[in-house]
mmCIF file of C-alpha atoms in Angstrom:
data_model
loop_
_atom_site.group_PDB
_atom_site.id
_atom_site.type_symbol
_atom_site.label_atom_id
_atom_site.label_comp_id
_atom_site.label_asym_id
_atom_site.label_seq_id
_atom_site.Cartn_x
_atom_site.Cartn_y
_atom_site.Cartn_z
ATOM 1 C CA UNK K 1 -22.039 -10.245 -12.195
ATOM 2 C CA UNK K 2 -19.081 -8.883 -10.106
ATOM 3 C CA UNK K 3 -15.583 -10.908 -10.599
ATOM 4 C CA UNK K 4 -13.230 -11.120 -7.880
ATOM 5 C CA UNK K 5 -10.845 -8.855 -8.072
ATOM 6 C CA UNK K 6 -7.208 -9.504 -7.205
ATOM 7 C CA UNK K 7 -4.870 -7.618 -4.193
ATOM 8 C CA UNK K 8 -2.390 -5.639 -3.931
ATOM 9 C CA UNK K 9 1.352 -4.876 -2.385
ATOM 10 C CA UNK K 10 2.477 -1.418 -3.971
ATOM 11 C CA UNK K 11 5.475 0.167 -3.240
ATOM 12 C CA UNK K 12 5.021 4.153 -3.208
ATOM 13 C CA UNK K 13 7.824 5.896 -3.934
ATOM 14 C CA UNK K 14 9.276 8.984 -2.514
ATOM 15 C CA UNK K 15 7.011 11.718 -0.818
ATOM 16 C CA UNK K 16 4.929 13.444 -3.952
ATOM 17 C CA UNK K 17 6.803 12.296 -6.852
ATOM 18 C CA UNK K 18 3.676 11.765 -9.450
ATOM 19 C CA UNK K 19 3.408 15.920 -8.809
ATOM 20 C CA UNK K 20 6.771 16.324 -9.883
ATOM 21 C CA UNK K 21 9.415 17.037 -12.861
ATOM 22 C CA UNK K 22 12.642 16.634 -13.055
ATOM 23 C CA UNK K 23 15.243 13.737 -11.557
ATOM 24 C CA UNK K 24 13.354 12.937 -8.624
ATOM 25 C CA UNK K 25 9.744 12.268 -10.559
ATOM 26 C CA UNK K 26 12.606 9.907 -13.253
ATOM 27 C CA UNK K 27 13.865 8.601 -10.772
ATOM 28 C CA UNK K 28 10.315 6.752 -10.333
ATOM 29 C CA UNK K 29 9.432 6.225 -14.370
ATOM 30 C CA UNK K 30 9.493 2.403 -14.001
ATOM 31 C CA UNK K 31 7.396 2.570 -10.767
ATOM 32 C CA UNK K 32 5.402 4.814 -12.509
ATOM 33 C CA UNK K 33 5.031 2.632 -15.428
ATOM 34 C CA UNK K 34 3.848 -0.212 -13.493
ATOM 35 C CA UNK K 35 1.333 1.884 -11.461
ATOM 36 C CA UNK K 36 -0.278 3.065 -14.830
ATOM 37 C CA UNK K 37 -0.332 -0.152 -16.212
ATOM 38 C CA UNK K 38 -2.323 -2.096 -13.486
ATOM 39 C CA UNK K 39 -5.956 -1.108 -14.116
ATOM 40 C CA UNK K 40 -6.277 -2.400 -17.100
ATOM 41 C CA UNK K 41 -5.174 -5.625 -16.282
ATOM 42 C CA UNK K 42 -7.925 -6.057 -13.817
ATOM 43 C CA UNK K 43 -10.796 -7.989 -14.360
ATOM 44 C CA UNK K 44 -13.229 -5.131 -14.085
ATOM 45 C CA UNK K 45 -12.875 -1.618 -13.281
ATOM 46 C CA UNK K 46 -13.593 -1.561 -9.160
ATOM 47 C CA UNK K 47 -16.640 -0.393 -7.925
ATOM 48 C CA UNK K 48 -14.461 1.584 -4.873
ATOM 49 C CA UNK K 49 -10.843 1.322 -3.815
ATOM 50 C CA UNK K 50 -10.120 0.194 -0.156
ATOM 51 C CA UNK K 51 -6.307 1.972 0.627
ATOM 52 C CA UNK K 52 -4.058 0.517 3.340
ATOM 53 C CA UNK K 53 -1.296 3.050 3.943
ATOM 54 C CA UNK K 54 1.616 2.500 5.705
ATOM 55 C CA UNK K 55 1.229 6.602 6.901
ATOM 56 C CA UNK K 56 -1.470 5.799 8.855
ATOM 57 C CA UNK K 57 -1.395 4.191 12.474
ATOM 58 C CA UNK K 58 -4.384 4.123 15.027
ATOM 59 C CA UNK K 59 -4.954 2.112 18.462
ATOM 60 C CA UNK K 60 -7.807 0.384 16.093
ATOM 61 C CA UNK K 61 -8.255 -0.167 12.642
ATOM 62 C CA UNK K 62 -9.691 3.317 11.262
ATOM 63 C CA UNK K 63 -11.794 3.523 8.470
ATOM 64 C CA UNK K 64 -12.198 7.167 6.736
ATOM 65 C CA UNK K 65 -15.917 7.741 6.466
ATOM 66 C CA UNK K 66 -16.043 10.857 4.861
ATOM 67 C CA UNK K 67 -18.246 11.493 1.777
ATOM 68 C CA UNK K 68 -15.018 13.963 0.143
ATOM 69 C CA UNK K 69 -12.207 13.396 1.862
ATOM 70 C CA UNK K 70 -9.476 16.281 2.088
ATOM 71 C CA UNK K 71 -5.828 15.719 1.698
ATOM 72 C CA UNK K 72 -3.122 15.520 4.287
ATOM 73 C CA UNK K 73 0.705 16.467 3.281
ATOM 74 C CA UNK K 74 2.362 13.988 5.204
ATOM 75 C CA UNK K 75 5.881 15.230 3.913
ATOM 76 C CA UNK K 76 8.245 17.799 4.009
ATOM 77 C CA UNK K 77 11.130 19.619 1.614
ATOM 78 C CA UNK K 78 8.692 19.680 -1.422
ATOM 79 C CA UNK K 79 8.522 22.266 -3.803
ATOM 80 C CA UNK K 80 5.469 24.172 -2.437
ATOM 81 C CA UNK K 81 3.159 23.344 -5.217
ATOM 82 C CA UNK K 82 3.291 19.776 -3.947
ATOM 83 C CA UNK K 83 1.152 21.607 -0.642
ATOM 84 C CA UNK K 84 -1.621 22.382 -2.738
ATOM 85 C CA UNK K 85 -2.198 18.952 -5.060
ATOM 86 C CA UNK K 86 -5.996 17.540 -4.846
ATOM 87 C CA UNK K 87 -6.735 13.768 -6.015
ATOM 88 C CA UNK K 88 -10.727 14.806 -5.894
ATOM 89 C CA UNK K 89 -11.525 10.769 -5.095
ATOM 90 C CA UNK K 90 -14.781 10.409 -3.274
ATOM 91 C CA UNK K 91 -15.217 8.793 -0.365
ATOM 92 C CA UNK K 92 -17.578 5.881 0.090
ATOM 93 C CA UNK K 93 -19.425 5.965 3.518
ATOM 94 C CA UNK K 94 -21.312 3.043 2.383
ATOM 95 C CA UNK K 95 -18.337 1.211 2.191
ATOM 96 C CA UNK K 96 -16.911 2.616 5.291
ATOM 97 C CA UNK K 97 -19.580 0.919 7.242
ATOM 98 C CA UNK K 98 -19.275 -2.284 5.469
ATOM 99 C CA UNK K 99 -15.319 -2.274 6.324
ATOM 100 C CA UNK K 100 -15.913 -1.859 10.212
ATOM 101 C CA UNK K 101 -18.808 -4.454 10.176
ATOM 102 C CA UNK K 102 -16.281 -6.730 8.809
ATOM 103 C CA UNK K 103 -13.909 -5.703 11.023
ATOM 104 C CA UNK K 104 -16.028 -5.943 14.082
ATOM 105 C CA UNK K 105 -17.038 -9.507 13.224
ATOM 106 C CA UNK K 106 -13.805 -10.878 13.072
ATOM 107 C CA UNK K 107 -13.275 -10.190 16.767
ATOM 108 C CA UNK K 108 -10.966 -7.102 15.584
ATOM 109 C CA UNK K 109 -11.367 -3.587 16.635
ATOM 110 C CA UNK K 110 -12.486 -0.952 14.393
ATOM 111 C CA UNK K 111 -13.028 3.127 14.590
ATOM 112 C CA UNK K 112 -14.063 5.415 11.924
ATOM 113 C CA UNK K 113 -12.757 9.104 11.358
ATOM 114 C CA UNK K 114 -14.214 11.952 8.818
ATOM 115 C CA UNK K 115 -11.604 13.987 9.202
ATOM 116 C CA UNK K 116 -8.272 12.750 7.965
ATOM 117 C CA UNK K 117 -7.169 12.937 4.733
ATOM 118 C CA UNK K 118 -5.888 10.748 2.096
ATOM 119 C CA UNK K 119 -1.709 11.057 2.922
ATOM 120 C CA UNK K 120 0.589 10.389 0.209
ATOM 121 C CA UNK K 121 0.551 6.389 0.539
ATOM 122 C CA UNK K 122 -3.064 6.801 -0.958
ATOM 123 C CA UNK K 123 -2.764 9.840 -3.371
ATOM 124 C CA UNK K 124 0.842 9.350 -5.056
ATOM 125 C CA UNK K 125 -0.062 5.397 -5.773
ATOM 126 C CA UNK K 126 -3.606 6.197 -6.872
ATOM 127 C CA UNK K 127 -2.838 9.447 -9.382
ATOM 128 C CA UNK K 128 -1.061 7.202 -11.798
ATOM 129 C CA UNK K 129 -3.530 4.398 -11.780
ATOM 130 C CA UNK K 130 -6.707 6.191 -12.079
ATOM 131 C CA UNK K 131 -5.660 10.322 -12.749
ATOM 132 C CA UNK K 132 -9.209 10.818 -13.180
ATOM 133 C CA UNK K 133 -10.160 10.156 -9.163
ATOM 134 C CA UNK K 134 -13.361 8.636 -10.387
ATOM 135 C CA UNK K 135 -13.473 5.051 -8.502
ATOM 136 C CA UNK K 136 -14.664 5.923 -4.618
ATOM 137 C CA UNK K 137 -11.768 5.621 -2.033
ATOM 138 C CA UNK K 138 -12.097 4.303 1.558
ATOM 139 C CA UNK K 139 -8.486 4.576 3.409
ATOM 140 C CA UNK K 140 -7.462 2.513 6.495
ATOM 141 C CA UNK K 141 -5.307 2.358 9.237
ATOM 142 C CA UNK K 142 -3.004 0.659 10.278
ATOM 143 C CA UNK K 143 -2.776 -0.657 13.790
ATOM 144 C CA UNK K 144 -0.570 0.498 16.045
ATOM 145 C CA UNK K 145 1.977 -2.250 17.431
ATOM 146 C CA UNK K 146 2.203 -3.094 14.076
ATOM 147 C CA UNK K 147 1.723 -7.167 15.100
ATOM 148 C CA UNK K 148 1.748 -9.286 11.586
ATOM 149 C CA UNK K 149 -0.828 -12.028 12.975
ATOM 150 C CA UNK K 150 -3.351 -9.088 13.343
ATOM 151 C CA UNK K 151 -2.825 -7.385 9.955
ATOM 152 C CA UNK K 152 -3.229 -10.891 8.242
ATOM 153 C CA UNK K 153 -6.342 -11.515 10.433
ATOM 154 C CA UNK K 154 -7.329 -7.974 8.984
ATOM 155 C CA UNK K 155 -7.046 -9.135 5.513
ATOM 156 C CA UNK K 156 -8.920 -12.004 5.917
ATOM 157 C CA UNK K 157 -11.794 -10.004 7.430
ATOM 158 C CA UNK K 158 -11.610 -7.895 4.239
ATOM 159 C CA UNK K 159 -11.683 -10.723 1.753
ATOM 160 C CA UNK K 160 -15.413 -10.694 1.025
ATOM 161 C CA UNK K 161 -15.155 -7.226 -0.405
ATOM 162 C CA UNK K 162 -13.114 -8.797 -3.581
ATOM 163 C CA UNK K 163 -16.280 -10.237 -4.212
ATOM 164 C CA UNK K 164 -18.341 -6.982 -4.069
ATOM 165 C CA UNK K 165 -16.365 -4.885 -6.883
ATOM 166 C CA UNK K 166 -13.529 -3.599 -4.189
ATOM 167 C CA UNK K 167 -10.218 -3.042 -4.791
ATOM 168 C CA UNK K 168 -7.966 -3.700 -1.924
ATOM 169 C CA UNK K 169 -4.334 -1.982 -2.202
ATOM 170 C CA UNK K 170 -1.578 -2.161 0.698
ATOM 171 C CA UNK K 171 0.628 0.951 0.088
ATOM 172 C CA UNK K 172 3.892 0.629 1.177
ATOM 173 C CA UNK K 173 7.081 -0.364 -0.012
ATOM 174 C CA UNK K 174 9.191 -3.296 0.299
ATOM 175 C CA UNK K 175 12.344 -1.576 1.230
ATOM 176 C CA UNK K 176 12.207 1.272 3.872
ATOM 177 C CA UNK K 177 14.850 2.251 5.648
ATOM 178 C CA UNK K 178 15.876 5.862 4.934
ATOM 179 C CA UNK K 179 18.903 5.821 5.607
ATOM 180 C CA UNK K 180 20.032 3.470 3.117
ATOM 181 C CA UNK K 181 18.760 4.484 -0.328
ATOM 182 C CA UNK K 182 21.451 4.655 -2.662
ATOM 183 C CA UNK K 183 24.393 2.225 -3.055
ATOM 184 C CA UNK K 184 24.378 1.585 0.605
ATOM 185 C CA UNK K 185 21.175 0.057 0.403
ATOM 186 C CA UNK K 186 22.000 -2.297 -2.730
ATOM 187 C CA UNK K 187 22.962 -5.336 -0.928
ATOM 188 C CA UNK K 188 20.384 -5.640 1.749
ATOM 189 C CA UNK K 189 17.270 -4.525 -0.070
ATOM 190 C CA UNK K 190 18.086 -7.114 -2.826
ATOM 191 C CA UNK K 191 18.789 -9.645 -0.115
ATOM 192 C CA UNK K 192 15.489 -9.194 1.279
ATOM 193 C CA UNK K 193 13.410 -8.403 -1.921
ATOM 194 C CA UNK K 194 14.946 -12.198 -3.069
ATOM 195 C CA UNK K 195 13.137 -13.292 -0.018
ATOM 196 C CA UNK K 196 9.803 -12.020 -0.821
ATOM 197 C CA UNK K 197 10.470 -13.287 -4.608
ATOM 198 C CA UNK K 198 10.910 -16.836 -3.090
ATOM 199 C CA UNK K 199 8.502 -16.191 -0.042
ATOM 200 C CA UNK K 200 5.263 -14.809 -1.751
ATOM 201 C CA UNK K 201 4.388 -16.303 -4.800
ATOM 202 C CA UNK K 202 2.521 -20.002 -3.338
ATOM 203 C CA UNK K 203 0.179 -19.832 -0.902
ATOM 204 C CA UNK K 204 1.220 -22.807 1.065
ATOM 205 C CA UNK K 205 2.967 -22.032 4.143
ATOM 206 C CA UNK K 206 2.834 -18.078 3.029
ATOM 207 C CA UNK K 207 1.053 -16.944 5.953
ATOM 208 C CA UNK K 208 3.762 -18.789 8.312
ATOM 209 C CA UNK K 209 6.438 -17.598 6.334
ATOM 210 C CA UNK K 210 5.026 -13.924 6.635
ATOM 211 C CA UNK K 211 4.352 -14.294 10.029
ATOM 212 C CA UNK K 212 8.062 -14.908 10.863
ATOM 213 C CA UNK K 213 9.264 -12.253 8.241
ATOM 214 C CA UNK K 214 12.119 -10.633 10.669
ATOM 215 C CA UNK K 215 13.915 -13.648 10.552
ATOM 216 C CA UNK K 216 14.141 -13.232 6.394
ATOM 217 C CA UNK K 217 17.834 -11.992 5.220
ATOM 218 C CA UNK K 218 18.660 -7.995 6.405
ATOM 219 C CA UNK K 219 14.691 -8.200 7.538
ATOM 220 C CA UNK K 220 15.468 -5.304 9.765
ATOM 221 C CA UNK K 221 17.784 -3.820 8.024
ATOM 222 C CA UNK K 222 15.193 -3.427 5.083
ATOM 223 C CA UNK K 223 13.088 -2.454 7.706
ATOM 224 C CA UNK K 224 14.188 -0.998 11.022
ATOM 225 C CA UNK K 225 10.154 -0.598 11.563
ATOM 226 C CA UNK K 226 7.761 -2.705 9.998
ATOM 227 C CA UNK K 227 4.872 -0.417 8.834
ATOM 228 C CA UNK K 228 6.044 -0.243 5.554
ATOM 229 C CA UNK K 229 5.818 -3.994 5.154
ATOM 230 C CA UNK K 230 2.632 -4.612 7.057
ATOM 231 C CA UNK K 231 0.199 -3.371 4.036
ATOM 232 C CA UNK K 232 1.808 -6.801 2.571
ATOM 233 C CA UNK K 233 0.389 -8.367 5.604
ATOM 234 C CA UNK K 234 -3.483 -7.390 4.432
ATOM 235 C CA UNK K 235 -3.316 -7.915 0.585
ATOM 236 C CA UNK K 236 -1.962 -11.234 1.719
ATOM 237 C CA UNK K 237 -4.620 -11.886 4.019
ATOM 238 C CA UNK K 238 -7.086 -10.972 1.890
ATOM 239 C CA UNK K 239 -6.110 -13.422 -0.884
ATOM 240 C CA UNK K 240 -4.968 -16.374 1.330
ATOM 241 C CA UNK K 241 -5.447 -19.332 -1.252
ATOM 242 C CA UNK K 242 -4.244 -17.048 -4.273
ATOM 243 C CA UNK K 243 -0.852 -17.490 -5.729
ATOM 244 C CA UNK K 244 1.067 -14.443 -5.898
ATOM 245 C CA UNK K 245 2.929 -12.661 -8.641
ATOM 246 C CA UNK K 246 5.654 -9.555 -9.000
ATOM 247 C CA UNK K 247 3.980 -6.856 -11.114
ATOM 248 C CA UNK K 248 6.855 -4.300 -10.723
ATOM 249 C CA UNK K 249 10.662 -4.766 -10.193
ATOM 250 C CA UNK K 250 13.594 -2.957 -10.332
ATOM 251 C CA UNK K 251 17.178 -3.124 -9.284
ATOM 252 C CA UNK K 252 18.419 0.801 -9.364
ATOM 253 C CA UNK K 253 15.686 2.612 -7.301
ATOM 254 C CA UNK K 254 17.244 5.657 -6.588
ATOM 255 C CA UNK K 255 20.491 5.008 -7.156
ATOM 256 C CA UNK K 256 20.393 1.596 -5.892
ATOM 257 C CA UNK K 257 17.562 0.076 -3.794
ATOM 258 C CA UNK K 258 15.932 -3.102 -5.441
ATOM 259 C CA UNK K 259 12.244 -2.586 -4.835
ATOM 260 C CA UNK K 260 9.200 -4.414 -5.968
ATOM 261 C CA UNK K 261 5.104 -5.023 -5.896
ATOM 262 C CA UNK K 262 3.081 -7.804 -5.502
ATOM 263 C CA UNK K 263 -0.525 -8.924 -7.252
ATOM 264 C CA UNK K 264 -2.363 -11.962 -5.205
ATOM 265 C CA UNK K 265 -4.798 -13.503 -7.078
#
C-alpha cells in the first residue's frame, strides 16, 4: 500500500554548484546538507519524481514526456566541465500522460514536449537527494504570466499523484533577486523569509495569504519576478489541508541572503 507522500518548496542554489569544488560548491554545504538529508525522511522511497522548475516557462503547463531525457545547461560562466554533467534519471511517459490528464481535467491547459531537458532547477536539487538517478523524473513548466491563483489551481490538480507513489518538488528559491546576494540582500531576504516562516506553516487562510504574497515585506524586492516563488505556489496546492514545516534554513547564504525550504505534509 502506497503512503502519501509529502511536498516540496526547495531552494536551488547557484547555477551547477553540486558539480563543483571549491568556495562556491561551500558556499552551499548547509543547502547541500538538507538536500541529502530529505529522502530518508520520507515515508517511502517515490515511485517517480514530478519537478517544477522555476527555469522553465511555457504558454501551457508542459509536461516532459520523454523516455531519457537529455540535459539542458541553462547557465553560463561555469567551469566547462559543468557543460558536460549527466543526472541519467529516466523519464516516465506513463506519468507524463497521467500529469496532463490531470491537468486537462481541472479546466487547465496542458502540452507535452520530448525534447527539453532537465535544466539545473531539476538536476542540481535532485543529484544530492538521489546521486544514483534511479527514481523516474517527469519535469514541468511553469506557466507563463506567472499568475499565483493558476499555479495553486495546478497543485491541486496534482494532488492525487501523492497518493500514487509521486514525489512532487517545486524548485526554486525563496530569495531571487540577483542583484542582491551578499550583504545587500541581508535585510530584505530575511524580511521576507520571516514572512513565509509566519505565512506557511497552517493551512488556514494559506492559500489567501499566498495569493496576495506581493504585498508580504520587500515581496518584490525578494523578488523583482515571481518565478522563483511560484514552485511554492504548486507544492502548496498540492498539499492544501497539510501543515507546513521549514526543512532547511540559513541566515549567511552567500555572504548574506537568508534562504529557506519548505515540506507540506
Amino acid at each position: 500500500m502506497t503512503t502519501r507522500l509529502p511536498t516540496f518548496f526547495l531552494s536551488h542554489g547557484g547555477g551547477p554548484w553540486p558539480f563543483m569544488d571549491g568556495d562556491y560548491r561551500r558556499a552551499h554545504a548547509k543547502l547541500e546538507a538538507s538536500l541529502r538529508a530529505l529522502p530518508a525522511t520520507l515515508p517511502e522511497k517515490p515511485k517517480a519524481i514530478l519537478m517544477i522548475s522555476a527555469h522553465w516557462e511555457e504558454t501551457a503547463f508542459t509536461v516532459m514526456d520523454a523516455p531519457a531525457p537529455g540535459m539542458l545547461y541553462d547557465y553560463g560562466g561555469f567551469p566547462p566541465h559543468t557543460y558536460e554533467v549527466v543526472y541519467p534519471a529516466p523519464g516516465d511517459p506513463a506519468l507524463a500522460e497521467r500529469v496532463v490528464a490531470l491537468i486537462e481535467a481541472a479546466g487547465l491547459p496542458a502540452a507535452r514536449d520530448s525534447q527539453r531537458g532537465f535544466d539545473h532547477g531539476a538536476f542540481c536539487t535532485l543529484a544530492p537527494m538521489f546521486p544514483q538517478a534511479d527514481v523516474p523524473v517527469v519535469q514541468l513548466s511553469l506557466k507563463r504570466g506567472l499568475e499565483p491563483a493558476e499555479h495553486l489551481a495546478l497543485g491541486r490538480a496534482l494532488a492525487p499523484l501523492r497518493d500514487e507513489g509521486v514525489l512532487i518538488l517545486g524548485s526554486g528559491f525563496s530569495f531571487h533577486n540577483l542583484r542582491l546576494y551578499g550583504l545587500s540582500g541581508r535585510e530584505p531576504s530575511a524580511a521576507f523569509d520571516g514572512w513565509l516562516q509566519s505565512a506557511l506553516p497552517s493551512p488556514a487562510g494559506r492559500a489567501e495569504r499566498l495569493l496576495a504574497w506581493a504585498l508580504a515585506p520587500a515581496a518584490r524586492i525578494a523578488h523583482p519576478r515571481e518565478e522563483h516563488l511560484l514552485p511554492l505556489m504548486v507544492a502548496a496546492g498540492a498539499a492544501e489541508g497539510d501543515a507546513a514545516s521549514c526543512n532547511y534554513h540559513e541566515t549567511d547564504f552567500m555572504g548574506g541572503v537568508t534562504a529557506s525550504s519548505f515540506r507540506f505534509g
